[in-house]
mmCIF file of C-alpha atoms in Angstrom:
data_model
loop_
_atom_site.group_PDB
_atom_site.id
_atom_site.type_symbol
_atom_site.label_atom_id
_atom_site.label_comp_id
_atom_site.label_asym_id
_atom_site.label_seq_id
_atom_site.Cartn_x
_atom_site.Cartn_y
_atom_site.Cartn_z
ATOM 1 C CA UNK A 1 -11.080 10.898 16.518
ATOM 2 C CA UNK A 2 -8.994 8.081 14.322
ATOM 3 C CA UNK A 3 -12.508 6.734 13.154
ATOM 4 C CA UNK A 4 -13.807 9.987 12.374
ATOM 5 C CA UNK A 5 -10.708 11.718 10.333
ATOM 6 C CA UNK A 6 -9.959 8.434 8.257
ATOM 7 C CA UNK A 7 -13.907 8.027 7.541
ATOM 8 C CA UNK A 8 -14.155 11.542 6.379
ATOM 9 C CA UNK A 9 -12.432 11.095 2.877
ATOM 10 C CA UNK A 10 -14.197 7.752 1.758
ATOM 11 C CA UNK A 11 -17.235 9.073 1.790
ATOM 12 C CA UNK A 12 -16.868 12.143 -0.039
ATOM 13 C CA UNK A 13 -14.688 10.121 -2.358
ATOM 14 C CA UNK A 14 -18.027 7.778 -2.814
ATOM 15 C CA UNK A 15 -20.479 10.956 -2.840
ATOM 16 C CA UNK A 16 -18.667 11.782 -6.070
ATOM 17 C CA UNK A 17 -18.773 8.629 -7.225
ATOM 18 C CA UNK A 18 -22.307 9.011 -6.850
ATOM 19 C CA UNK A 19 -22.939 12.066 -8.124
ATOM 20 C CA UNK A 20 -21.182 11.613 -11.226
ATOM 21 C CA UNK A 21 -22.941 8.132 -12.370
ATOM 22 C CA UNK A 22 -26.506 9.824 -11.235
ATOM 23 C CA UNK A 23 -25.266 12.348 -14.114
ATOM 24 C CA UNK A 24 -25.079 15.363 -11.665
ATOM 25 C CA UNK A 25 -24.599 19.087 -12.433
ATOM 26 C CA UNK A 26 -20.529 19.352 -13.007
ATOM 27 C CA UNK A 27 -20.266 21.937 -9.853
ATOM 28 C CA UNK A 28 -21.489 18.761 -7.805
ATOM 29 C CA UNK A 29 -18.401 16.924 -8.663
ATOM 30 C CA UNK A 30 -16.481 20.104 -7.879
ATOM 31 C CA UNK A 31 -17.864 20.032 -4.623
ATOM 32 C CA UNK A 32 -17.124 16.370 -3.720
ATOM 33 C CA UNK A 33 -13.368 16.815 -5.332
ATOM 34 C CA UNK A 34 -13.053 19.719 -2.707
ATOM 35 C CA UNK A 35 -14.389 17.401 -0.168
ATOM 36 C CA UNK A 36 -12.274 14.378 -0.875
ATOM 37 C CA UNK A 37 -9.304 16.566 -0.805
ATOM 38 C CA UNK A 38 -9.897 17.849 1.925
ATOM 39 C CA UNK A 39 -10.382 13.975 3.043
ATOM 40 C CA UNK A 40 -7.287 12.735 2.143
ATOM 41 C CA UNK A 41 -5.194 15.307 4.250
ATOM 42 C CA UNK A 42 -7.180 14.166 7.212
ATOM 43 C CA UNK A 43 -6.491 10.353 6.391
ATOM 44 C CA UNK A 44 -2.864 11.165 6.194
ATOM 45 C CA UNK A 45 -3.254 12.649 9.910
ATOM 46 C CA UNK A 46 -5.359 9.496 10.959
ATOM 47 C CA UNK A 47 -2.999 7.059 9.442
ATOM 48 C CA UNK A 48 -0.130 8.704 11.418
ATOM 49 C CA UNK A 49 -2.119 8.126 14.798
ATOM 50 C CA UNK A 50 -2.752 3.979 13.361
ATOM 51 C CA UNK A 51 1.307 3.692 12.554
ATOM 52 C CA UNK A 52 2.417 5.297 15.913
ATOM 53 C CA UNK A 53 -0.163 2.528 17.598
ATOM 54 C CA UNK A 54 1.207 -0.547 15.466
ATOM 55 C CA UNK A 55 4.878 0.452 16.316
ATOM 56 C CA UNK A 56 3.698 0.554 20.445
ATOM 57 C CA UNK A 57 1.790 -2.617 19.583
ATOM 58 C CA UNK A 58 5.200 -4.241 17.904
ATOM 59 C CA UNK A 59 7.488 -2.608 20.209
ATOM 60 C CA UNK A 60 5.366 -4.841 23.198
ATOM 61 C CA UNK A 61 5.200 -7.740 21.324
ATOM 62 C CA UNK A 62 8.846 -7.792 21.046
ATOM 63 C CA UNK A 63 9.428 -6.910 24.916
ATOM 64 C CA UNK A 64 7.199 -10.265 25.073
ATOM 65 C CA UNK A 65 8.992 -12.374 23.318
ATOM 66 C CA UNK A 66 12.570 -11.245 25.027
ATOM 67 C CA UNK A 67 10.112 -12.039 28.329
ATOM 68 C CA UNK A 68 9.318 -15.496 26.634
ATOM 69 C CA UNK A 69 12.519 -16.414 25.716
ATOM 70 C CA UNK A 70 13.871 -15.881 29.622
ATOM 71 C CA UNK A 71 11.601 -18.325 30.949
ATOM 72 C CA UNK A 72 12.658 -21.053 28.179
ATOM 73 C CA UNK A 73 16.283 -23.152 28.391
ATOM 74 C CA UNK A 74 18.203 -20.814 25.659
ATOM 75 C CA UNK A 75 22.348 -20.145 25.566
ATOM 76 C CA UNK A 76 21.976 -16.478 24.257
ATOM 77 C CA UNK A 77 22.388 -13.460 26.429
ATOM 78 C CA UNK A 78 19.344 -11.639 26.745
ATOM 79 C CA UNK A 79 20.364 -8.704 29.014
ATOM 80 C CA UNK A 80 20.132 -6.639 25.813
ATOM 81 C CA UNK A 81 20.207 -6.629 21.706
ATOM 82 C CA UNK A 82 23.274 -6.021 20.782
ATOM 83 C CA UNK A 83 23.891 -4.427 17.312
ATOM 84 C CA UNK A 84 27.565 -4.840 17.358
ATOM 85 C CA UNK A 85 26.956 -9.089 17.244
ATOM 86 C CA UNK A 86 27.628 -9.849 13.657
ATOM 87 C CA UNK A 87 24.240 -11.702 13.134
ATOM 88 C CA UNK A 88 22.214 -9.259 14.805
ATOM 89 C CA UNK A 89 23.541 -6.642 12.795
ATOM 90 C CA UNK A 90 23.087 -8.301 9.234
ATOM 91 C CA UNK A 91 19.603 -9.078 10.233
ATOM 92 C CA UNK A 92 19.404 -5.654 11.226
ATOM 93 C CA UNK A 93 19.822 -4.708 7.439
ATOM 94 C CA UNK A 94 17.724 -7.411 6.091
ATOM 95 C CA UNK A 95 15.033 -6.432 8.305
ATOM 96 C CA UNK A 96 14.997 -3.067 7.281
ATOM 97 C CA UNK A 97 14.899 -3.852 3.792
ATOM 98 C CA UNK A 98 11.608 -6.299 4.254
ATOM 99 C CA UNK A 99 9.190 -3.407 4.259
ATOM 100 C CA UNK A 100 10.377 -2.332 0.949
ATOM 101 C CA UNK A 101 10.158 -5.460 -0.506
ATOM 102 C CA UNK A 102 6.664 -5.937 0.797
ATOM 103 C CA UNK A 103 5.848 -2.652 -0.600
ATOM 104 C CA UNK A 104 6.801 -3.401 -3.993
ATOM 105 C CA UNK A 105 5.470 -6.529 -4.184
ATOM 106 C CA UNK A 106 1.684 -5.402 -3.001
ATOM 107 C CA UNK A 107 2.434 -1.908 -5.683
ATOM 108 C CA UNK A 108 2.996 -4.615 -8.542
ATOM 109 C CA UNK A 109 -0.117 -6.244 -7.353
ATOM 110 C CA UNK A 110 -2.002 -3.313 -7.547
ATOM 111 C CA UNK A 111 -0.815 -2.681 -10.982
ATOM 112 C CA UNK A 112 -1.081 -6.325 -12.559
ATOM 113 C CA UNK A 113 -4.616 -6.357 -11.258
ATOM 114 C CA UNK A 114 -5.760 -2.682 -12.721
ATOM 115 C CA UNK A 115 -4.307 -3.576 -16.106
ATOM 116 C CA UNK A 116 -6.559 -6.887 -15.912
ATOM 117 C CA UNK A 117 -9.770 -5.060 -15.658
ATOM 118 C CA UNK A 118 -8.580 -2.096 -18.101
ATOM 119 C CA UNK A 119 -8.594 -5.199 -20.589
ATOM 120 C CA UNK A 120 -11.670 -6.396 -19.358
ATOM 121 C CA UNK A 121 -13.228 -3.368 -19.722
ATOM 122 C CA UNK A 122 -11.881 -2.666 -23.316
ATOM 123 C CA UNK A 123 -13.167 -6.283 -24.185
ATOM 124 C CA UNK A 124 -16.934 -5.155 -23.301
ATOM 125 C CA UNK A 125 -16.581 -2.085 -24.954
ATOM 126 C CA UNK A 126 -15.232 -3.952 -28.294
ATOM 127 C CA UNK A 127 -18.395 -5.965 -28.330
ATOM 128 C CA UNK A 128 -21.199 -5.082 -30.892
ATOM 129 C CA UNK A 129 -24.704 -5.647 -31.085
ATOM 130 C CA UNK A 130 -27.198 -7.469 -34.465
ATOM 131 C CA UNK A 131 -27.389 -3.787 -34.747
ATOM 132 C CA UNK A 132 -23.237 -2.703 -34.783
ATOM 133 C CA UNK A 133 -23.542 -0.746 -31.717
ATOM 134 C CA UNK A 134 -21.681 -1.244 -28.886
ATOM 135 C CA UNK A 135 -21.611 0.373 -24.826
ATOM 136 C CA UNK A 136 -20.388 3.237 -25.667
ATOM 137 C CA UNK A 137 -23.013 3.741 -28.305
ATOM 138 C CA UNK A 138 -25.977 2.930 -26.660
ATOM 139 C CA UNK A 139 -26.639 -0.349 -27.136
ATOM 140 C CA UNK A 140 -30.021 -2.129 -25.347
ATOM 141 C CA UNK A 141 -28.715 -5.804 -26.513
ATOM 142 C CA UNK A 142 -24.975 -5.455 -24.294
ATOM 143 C CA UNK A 143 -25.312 -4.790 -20.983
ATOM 144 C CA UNK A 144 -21.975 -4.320 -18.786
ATOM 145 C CA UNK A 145 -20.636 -7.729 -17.487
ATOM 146 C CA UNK A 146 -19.550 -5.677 -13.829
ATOM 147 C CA UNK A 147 -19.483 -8.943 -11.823
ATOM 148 C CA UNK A 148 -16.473 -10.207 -14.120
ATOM 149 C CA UNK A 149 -14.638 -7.179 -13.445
ATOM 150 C CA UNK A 150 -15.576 -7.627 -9.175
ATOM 151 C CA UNK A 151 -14.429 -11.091 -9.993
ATOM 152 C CA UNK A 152 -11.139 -9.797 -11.509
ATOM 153 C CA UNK A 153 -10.476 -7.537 -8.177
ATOM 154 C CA UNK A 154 -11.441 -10.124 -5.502
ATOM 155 C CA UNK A 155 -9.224 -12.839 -7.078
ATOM 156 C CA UNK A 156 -6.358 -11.241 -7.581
ATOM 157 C CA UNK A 157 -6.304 -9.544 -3.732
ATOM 158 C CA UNK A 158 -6.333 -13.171 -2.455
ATOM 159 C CA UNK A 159 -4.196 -14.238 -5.226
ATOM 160 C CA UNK A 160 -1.549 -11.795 -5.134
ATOM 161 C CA UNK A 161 -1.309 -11.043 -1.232
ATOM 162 C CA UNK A 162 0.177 -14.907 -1.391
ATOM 163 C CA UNK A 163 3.728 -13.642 -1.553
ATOM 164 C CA UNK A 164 3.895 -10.380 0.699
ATOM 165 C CA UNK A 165 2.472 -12.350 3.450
ATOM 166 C CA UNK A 166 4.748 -15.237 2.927
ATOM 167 C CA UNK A 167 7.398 -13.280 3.541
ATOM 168 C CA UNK A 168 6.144 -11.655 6.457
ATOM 169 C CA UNK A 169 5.490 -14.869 7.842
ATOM 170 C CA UNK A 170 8.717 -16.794 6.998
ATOM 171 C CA UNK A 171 11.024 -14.022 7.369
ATOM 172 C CA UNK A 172 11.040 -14.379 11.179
ATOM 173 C CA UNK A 173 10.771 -17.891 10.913
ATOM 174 C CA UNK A 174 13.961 -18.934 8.751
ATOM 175 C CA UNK A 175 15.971 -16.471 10.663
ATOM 176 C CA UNK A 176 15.052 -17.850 14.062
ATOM 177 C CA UNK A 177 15.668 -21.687 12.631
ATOM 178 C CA UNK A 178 18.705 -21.407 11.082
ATOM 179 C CA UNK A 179 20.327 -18.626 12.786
ATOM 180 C CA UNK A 180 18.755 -18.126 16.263
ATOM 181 C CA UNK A 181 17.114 -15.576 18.330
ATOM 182 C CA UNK A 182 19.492 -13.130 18.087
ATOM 183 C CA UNK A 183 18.769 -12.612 14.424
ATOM 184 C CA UNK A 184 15.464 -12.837 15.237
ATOM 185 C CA UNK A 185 16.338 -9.270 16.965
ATOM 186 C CA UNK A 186 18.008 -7.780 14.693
ATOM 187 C CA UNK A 187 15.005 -8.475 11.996
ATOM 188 C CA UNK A 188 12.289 -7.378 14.363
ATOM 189 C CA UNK A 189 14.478 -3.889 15.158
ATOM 190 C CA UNK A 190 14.711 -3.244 11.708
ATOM 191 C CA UNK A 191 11.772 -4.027 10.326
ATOM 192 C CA UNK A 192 10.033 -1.890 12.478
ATOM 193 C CA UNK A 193 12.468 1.092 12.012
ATOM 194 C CA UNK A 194 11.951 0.756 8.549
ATOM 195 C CA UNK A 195 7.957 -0.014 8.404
ATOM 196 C CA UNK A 196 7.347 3.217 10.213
ATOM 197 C CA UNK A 197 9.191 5.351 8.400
ATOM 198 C CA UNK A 198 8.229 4.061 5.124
ATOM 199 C CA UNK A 199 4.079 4.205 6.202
ATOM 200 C CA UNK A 200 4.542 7.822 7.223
ATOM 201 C CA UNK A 201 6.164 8.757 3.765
ATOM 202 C CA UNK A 202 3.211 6.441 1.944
ATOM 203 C CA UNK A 203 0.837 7.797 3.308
ATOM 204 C CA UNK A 204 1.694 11.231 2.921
ATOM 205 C CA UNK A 205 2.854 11.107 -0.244
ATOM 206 C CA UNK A 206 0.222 9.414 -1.696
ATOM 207 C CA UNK A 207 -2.706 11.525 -0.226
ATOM 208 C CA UNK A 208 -0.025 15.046 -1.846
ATOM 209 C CA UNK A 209 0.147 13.406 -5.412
ATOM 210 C CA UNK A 210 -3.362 12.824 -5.264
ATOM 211 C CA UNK A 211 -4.389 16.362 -4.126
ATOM 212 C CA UNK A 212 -2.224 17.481 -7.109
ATOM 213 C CA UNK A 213 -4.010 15.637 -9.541
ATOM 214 C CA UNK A 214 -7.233 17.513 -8.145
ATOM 215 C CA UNK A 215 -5.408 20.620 -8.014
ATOM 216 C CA UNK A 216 -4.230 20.667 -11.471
ATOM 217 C CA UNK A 217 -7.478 19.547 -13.125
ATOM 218 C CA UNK A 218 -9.800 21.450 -11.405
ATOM 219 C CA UNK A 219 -7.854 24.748 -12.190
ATOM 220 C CA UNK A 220 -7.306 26.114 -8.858
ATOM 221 C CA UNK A 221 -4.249 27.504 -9.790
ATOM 222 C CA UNK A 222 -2.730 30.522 -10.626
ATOM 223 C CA UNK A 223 -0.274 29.922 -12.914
ATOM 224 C CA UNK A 224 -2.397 29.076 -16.446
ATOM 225 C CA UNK A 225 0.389 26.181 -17.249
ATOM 226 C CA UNK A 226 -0.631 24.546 -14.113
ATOM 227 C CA UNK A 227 -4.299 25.073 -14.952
ATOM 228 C CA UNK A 228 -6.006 22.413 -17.020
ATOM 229 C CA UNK A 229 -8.855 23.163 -19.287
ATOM 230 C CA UNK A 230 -10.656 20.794 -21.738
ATOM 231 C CA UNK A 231 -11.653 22.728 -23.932
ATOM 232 C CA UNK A 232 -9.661 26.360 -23.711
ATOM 233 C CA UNK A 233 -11.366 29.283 -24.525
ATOM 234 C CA UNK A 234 -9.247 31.891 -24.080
ATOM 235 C CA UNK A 235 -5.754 32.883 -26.022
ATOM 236 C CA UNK A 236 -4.067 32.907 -22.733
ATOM 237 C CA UNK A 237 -5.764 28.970 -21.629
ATOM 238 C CA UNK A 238 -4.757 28.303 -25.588
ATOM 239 C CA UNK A 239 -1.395 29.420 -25.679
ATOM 240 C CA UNK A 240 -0.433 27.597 -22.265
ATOM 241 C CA UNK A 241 -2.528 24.380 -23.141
ATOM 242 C CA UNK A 242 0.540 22.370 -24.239
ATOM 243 C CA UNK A 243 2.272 22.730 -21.023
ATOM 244 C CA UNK A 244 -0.809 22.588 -18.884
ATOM 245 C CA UNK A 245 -1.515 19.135 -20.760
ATOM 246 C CA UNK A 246 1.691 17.903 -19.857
ATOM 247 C CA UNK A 247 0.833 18.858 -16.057
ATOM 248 C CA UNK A 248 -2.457 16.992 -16.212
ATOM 249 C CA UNK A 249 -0.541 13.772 -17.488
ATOM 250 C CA UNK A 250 2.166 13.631 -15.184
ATOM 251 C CA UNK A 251 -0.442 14.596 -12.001
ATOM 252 C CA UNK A 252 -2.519 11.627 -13.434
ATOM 253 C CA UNK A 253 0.688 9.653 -13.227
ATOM 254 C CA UNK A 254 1.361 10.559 -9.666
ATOM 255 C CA UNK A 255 -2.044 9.504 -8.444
ATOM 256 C CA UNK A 256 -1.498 6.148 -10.803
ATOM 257 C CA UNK A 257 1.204 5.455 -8.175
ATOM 258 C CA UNK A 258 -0.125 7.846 -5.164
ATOM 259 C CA UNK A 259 -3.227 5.314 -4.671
ATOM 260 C CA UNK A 260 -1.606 1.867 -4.401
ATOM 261 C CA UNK A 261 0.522 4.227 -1.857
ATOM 262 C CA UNK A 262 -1.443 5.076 0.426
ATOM 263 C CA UNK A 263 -4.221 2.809 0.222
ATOM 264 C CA UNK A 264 -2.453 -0.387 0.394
ATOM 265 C CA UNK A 265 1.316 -0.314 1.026
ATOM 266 C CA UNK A 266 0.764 2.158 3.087
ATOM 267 C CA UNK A 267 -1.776 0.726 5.065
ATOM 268 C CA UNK A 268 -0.530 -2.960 5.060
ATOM 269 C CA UNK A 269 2.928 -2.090 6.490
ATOM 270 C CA UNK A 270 0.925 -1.806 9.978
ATOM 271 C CA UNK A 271 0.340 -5.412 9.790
ATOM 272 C CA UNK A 272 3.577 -6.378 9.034
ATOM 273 C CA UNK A 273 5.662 -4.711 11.939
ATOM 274 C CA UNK A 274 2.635 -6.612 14.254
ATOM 275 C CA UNK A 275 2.350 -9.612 12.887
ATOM 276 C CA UNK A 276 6.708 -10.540 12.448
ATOM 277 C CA UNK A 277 6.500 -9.431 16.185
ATOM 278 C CA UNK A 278 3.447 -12.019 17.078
ATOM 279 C CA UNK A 279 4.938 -14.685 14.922
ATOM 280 C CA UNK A 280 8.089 -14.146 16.899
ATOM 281 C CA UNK A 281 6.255 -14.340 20.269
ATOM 282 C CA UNK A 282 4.495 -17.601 18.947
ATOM 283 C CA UNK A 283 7.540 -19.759 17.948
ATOM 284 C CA UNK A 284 9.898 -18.397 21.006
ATOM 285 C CA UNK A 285 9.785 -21.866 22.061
ATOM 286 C CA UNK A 286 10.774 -23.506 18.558
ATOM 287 C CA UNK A 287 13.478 -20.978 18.425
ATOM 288 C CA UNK A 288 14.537 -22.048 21.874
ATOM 289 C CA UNK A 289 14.738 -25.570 20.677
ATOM 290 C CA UNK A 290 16.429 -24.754 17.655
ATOM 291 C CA UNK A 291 20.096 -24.962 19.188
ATOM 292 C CA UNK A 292 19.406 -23.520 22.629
ATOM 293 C CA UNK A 293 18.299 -20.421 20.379
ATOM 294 C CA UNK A 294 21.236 -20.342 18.334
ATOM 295 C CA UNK A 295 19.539 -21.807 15.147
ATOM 296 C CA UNK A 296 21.030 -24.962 13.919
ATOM 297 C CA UNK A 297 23.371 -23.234 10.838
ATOM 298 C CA UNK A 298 24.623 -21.084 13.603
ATOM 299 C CA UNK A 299 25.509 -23.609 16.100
ATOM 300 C CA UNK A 300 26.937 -25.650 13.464
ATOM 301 C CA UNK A 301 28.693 -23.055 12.310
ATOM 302 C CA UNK A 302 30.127 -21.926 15.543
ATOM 303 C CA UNK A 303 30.251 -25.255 17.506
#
């Protein structure tokens, strides 16, 4: 059912694609808008059912790694996490606050890499022919460059996913070093306290902002300031074509920020509440020999 639902709106979101470029009637488009709508409300249901499953997933990881950490020579109590230990406590915050740095770190990705190809794009278009004509004008000489602009994409989602998943990485890592395993616990509880809420709102909002964007411009609604028309006819589409501009912006807006929401914060946030969890499990016995798992700062510290 999770495969079917979260298939659903790609390809109707691809049919449009389609039918636009093949120069289809406009009420084909229409269609394919109604269908992709429709697609991204049943993403956001199937992207519930995936962040439920990495929590479980994360929440048994770290139940392994407690396991682990018995069977290895460590001087912590591990009858429990304790929130009112001062360490696991202000791990507790930094953990929570990880996914949120993640998230803004793969957003400004997103953005950094679309403004790359808008320039690329507006570099082809610039371009003119022995003849003065360019893309846009129908030029046979120019021909569009699209593997630069693949190039542009594909290097910068290596390039840029560098520092999110260095921090997912090291995060548990540094805290189980230099300040032991029970920080360790109070990272992994927050982070995926956080992470969960955070996907659920991502993905959520991100499929509503889109939907409004669709909403708006296809003139579904009532209300003619929340009705966008190209080219209005009408005095009453004339008179309210200021406002319903406005709308049209600031829905295209939303969906500038919507996408990155719930396509790839969203998304990626399932990795990072499994993944701190399976590093975790990994290095249980580095932490243990970190200080009897009381990270060498910490026993230092407290020695």
């Amino acid at each position: 059912t999770g495969l079917t639902i979260d298939g659903f709106g790609p390809i109707s979101d691809n049919a449009g694609g389609i039918a636009e470029m093949a120069e289809f009637p406009p009420d084909v488009r229409e269609r394919t808008d109604a269908l992709d709508a429709a697609g991204n409300t049943t993403a956001a249901i199937g992207k519930g059912f995936a962040i439920g499953s990495a929590a479980l997933v994360s929440l048994a990881l770290y139940g392994a790694f407690v396991v682990r950490l018995k069977s290895l020579d460590v001087d912590v109590d591990l009858s429990g996490v304790n929130v009112l230990e001062p360490i696991t406590f202000a791990f507790l915050l930094i953990g929570s606050m990880i996914p949120y740095w993640f998230a803004a770190l793969t957003m400004k990705s997103v953005g950094k890499a679309a403004g790359e190809m808008v320039e690329e794009v507006k570099r082809q278009f610039s371009l003119t022919d022995s003849q003065g004509k360019t893309i846009l004008t129908g030029s046979t000489e120019i021909k569009p460059d699209y593997d630069r602009c693949i190039s542009i994409s594909t290097k910068s989602s290596l390039k840029e996913m560098i520092a999110p998943g260095a921090l997912v990485i090291g995060s548990p890592l540094v805290a189980g070093t230099f300040f032991g395993v029970q920080a360790v616990f109070g990272l992994l509880t927050g982070s995926l306290v956080s992470s969960v809420q955070l996907a659920i709102s991502m993905s959520n909002s991100g499929g509503a902002w889109d939907n409004c964007k669709k909403y708006i411009k296809g003139g579904h609604s009532d209300d003619p300031e929340l009705r966008y028309v190209k080219n209005p006819k009408t005095e009453v589409e004339k008179a309210a074509a200021g406002k319903a501009r406005e709308a049209h912006d600031a829905a295209v807006q939303g969906d500038t920020v919507g996408d990155p929401f719930k396509d790839t914060s969203g998304p990626a946030l399932n990795i990072v509440m499994k993944l701190q969890a399976i590093v975790s499990l990994v290095f249980a016995a580095y932490f243990s020999a970190c200080g009897k798992g009381n990270g060498f700062l910490a026993s230092y510290l407290f020695q």
